[in-house]
mmCIF file of C-alpha atoms in Angstrom:
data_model
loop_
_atom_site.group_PDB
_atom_site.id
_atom_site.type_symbol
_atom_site.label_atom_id
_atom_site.label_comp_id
_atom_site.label_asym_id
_atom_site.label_seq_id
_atom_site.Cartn_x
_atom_site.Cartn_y
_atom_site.Cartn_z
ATOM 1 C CA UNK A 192 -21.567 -28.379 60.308
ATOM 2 C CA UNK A 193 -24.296 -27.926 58.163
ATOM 3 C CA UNK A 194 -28.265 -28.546 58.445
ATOM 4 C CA UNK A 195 -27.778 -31.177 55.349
ATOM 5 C CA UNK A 196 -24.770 -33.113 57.124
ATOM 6 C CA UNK A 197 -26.447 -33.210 60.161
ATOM 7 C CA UNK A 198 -29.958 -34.086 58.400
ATOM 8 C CA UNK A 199 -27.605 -37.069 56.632
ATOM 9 C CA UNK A 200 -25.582 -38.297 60.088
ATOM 10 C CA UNK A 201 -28.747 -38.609 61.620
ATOM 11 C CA UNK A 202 -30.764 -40.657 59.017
ATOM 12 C CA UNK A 203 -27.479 -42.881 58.945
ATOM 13 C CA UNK A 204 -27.573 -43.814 62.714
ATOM 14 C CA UNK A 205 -31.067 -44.325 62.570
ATOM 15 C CA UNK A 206 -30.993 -46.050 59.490
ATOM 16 C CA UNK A 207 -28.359 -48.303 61.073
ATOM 17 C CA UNK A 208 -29.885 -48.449 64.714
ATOM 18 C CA UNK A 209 -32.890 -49.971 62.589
ATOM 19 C CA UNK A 210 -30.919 -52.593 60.842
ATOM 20 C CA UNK A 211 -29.191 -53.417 63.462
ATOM 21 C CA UNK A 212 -31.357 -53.640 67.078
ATOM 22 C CA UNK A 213 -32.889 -57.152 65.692
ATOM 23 C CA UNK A 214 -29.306 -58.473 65.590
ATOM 24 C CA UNK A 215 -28.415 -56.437 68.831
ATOM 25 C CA UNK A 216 -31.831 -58.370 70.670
ATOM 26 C CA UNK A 217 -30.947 -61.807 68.683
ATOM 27 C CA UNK A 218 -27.507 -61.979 70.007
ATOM 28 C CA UNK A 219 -29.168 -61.141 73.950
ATOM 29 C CA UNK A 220 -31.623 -63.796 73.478
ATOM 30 C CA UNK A 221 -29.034 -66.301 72.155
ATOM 31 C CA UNK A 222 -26.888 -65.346 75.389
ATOM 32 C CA UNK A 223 -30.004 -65.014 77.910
ATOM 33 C CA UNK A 224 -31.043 -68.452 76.567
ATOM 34 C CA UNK A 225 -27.202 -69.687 77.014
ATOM 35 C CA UNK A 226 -27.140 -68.911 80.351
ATOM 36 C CA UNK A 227 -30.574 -69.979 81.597
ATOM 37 C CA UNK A 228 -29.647 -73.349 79.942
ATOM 38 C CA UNK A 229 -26.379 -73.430 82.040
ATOM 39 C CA UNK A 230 -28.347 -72.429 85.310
ATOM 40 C CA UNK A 231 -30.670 -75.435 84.350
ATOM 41 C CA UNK A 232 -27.828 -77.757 83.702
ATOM 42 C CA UNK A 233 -26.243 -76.787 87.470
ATOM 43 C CA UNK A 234 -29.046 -76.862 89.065
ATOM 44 C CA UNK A 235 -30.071 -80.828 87.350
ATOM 45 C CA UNK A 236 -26.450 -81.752 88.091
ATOM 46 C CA UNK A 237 -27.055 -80.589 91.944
ATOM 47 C CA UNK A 238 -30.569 -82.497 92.046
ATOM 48 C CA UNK A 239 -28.422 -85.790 90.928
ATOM 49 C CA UNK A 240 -25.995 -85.292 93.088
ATOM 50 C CA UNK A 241 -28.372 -85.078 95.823
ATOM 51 C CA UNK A 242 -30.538 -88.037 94.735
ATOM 52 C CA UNK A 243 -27.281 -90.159 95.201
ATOM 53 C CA UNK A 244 -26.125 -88.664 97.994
ATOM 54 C CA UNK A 245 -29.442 -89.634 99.352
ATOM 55 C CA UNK A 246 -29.298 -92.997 98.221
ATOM 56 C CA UNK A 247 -25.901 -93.563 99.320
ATOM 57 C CA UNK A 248 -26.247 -92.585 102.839
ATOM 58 C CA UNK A 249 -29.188 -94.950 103.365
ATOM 59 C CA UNK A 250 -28.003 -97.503 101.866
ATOM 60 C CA UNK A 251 -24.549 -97.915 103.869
ATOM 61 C CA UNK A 252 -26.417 -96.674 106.951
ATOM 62 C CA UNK A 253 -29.060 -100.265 106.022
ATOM 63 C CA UNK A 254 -25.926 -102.175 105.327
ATOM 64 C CA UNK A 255 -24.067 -101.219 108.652
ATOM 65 C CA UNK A 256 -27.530 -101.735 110.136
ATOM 66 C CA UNK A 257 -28.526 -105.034 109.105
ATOM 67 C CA UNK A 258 -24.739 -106.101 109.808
ATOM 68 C CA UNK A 259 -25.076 -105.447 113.435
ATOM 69 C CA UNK A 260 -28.496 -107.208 113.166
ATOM 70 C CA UNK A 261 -27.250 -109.955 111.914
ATOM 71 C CA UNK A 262 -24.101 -110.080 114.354
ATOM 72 C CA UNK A 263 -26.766 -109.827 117.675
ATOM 73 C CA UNK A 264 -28.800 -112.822 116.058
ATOM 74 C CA UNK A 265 -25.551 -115.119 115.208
ATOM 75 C CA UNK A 266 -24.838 -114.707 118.910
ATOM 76 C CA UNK A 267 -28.289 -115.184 120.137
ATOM 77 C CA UNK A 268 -28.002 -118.365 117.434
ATOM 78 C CA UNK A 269 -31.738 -116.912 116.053
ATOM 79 C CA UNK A 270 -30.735 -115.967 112.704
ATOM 80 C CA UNK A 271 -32.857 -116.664 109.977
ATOM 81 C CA UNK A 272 -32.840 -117.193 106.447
ATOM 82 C CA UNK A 273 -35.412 -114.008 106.143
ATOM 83 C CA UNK A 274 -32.442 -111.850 107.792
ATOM 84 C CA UNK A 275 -30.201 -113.512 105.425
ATOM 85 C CA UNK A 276 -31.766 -112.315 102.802
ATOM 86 C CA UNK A 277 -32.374 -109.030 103.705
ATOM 87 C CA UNK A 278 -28.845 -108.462 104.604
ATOM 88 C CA UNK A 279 -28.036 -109.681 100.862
ATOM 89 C CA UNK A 280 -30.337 -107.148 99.523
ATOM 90 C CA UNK A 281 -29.234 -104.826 101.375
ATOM 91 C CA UNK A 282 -24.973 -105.501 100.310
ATOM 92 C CA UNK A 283 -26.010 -105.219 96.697
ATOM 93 C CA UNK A 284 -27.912 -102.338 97.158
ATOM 94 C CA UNK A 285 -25.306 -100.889 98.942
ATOM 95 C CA UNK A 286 -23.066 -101.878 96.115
ATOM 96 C CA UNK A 287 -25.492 -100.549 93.234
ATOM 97 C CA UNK A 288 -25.672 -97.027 95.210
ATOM 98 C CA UNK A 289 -21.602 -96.754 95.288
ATOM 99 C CA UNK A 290 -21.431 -98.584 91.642
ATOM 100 C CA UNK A 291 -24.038 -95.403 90.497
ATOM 101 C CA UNK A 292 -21.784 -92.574 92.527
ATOM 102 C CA UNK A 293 -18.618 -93.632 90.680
ATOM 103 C CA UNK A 294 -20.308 -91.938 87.733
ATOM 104 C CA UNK A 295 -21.279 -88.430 89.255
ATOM 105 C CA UNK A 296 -19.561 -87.609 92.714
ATOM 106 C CA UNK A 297 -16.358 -86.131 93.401
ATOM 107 C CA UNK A 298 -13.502 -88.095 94.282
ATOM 108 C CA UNK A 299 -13.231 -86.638 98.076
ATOM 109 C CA UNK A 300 -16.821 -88.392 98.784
ATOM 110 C CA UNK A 301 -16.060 -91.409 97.050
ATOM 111 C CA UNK A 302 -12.803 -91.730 98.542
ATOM 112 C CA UNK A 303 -14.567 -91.744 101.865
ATOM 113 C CA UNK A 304 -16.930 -94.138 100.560
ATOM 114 C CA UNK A 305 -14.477 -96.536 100.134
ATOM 115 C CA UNK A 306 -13.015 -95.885 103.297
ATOM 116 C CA UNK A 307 -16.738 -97.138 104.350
ATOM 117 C CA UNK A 308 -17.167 -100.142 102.114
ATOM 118 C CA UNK A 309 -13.287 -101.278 103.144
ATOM 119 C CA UNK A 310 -15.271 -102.070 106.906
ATOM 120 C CA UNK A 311 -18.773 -102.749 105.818
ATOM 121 C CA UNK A 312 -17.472 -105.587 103.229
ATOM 122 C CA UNK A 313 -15.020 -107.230 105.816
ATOM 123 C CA UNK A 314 -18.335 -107.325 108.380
ATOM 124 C CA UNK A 315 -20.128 -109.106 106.011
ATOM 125 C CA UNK A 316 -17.666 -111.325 105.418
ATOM 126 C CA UNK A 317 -17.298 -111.798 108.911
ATOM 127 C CA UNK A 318 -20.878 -112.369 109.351
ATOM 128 C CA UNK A 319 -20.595 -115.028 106.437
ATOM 129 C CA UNK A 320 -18.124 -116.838 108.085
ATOM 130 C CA UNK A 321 -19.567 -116.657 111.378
ATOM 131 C CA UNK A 322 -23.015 -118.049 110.236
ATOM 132 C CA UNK A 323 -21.388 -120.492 108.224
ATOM 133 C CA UNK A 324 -19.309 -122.244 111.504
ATOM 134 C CA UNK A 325 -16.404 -121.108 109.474
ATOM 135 C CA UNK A 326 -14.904 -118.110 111.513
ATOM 136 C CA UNK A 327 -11.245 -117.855 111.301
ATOM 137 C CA UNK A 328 -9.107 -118.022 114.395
ATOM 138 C CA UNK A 329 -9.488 -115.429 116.660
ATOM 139 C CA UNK A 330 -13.002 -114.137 114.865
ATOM 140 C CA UNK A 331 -15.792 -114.753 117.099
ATOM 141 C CA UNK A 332 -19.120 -112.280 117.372
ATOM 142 C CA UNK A 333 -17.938 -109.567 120.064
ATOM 143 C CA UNK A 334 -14.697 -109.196 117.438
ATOM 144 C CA UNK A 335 -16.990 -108.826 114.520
ATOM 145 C CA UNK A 336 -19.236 -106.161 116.635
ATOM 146 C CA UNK A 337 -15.843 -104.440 117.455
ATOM 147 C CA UNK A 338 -14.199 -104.277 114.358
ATOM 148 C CA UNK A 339 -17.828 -103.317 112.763
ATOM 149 C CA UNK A 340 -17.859 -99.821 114.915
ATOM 150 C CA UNK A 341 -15.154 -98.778 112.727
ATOM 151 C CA UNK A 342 -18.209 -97.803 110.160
ATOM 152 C CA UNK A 343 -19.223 -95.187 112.810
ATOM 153 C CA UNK A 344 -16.695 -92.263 111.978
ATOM 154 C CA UNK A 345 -16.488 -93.399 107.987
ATOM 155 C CA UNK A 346 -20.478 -93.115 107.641
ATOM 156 C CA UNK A 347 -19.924 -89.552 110.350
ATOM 157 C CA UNK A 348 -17.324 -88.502 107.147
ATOM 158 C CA UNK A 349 -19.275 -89.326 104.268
ATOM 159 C CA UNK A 350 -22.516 -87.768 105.640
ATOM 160 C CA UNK A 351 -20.251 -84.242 106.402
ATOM 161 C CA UNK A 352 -18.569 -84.161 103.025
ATOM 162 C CA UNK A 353 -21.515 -84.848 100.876
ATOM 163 C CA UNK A 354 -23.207 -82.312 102.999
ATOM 164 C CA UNK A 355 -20.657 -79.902 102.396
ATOM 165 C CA UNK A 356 -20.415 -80.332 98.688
ATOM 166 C CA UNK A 357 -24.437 -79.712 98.560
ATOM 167 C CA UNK A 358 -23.718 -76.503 100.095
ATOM 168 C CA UNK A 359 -25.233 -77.496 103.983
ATOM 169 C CA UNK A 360 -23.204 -76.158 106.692
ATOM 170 C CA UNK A 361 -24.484 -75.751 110.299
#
């Protein structure tokens, strides 16, 4: 090879490493900014699924709460329109939380979810019934307390698998 071919290949490649490192660094930046908008995507998706899974929890564990509450004061026949109303509060915020997680969780938690809801909304029925005078036959408070303890392992589930799909293990 001669000086003047190798004088000419090198002016080429640097004439076309010019031209083309701003296309080179474009096409980086377009991927770096790809990515970090992916990252921020995951990482907003996690956030919302932890908000609700949040939510959730406490509001089934006030439900199941205020269901028992409401079971010891129809026995003790003190039950009062307050408690009333804060169990109501308390059933639709339990059903705006699940209403919300239909939208964003996987089907594993919401599946246990309504393995949850199945007990919680028969208890409040129960409860219903029971402050009403209107309990069917066989329904009574201790039967309503009973049946209500089914909620234990259900809220136990929910609270492992939405832990588990945030990424907590113990």
């Amino acid at each position: 090879m001669t000086t003047a071919i190798t004088a000419m290949i090198t002016a080429v490649v640097g004439v076309l490493g010019t031209l083309l490192a701003p296309v080179f660094v474009q096409r980086l930046a377009v991927r770096q900014r790809a990515e970090e908008a992916r990252l921020a995507d995951e990482q907003r998706k996690f956030e919302e699924r932890r908000a609700q899974y949040t939510a959730m929890n406490r509001a089934s564990r006030q439900f199941h709460t205020l269901l028992k509450d409401a079971l010891h004061r129809i026995r003790d026949d003190v039950y009062t329109e307050q408690e009333r109303t804060q169990l109501e509060e308390a059933r639709l915020d339990h059903r705006d939380r699940y209403a919300e997680a239909q939208m964003i969780v996987p089907e594993r938690i919401l599946q246990a979810s309504r393995d949850l809801n199945r007990v919680l909304a028969a208890g409040d029925a129960t409860v219903k019934r029971l402050d009403r005078g209107v309990a069917r036959e066989g329904e009574g408070v201790e039967q309503a307390m009973e049946d209500l303890k089914a909620a234990d392992p259900c809220l136990d589930t929910m609270r492992e698998l939405m832990r588990r799909d945030l990424g907590v293990t113990d």
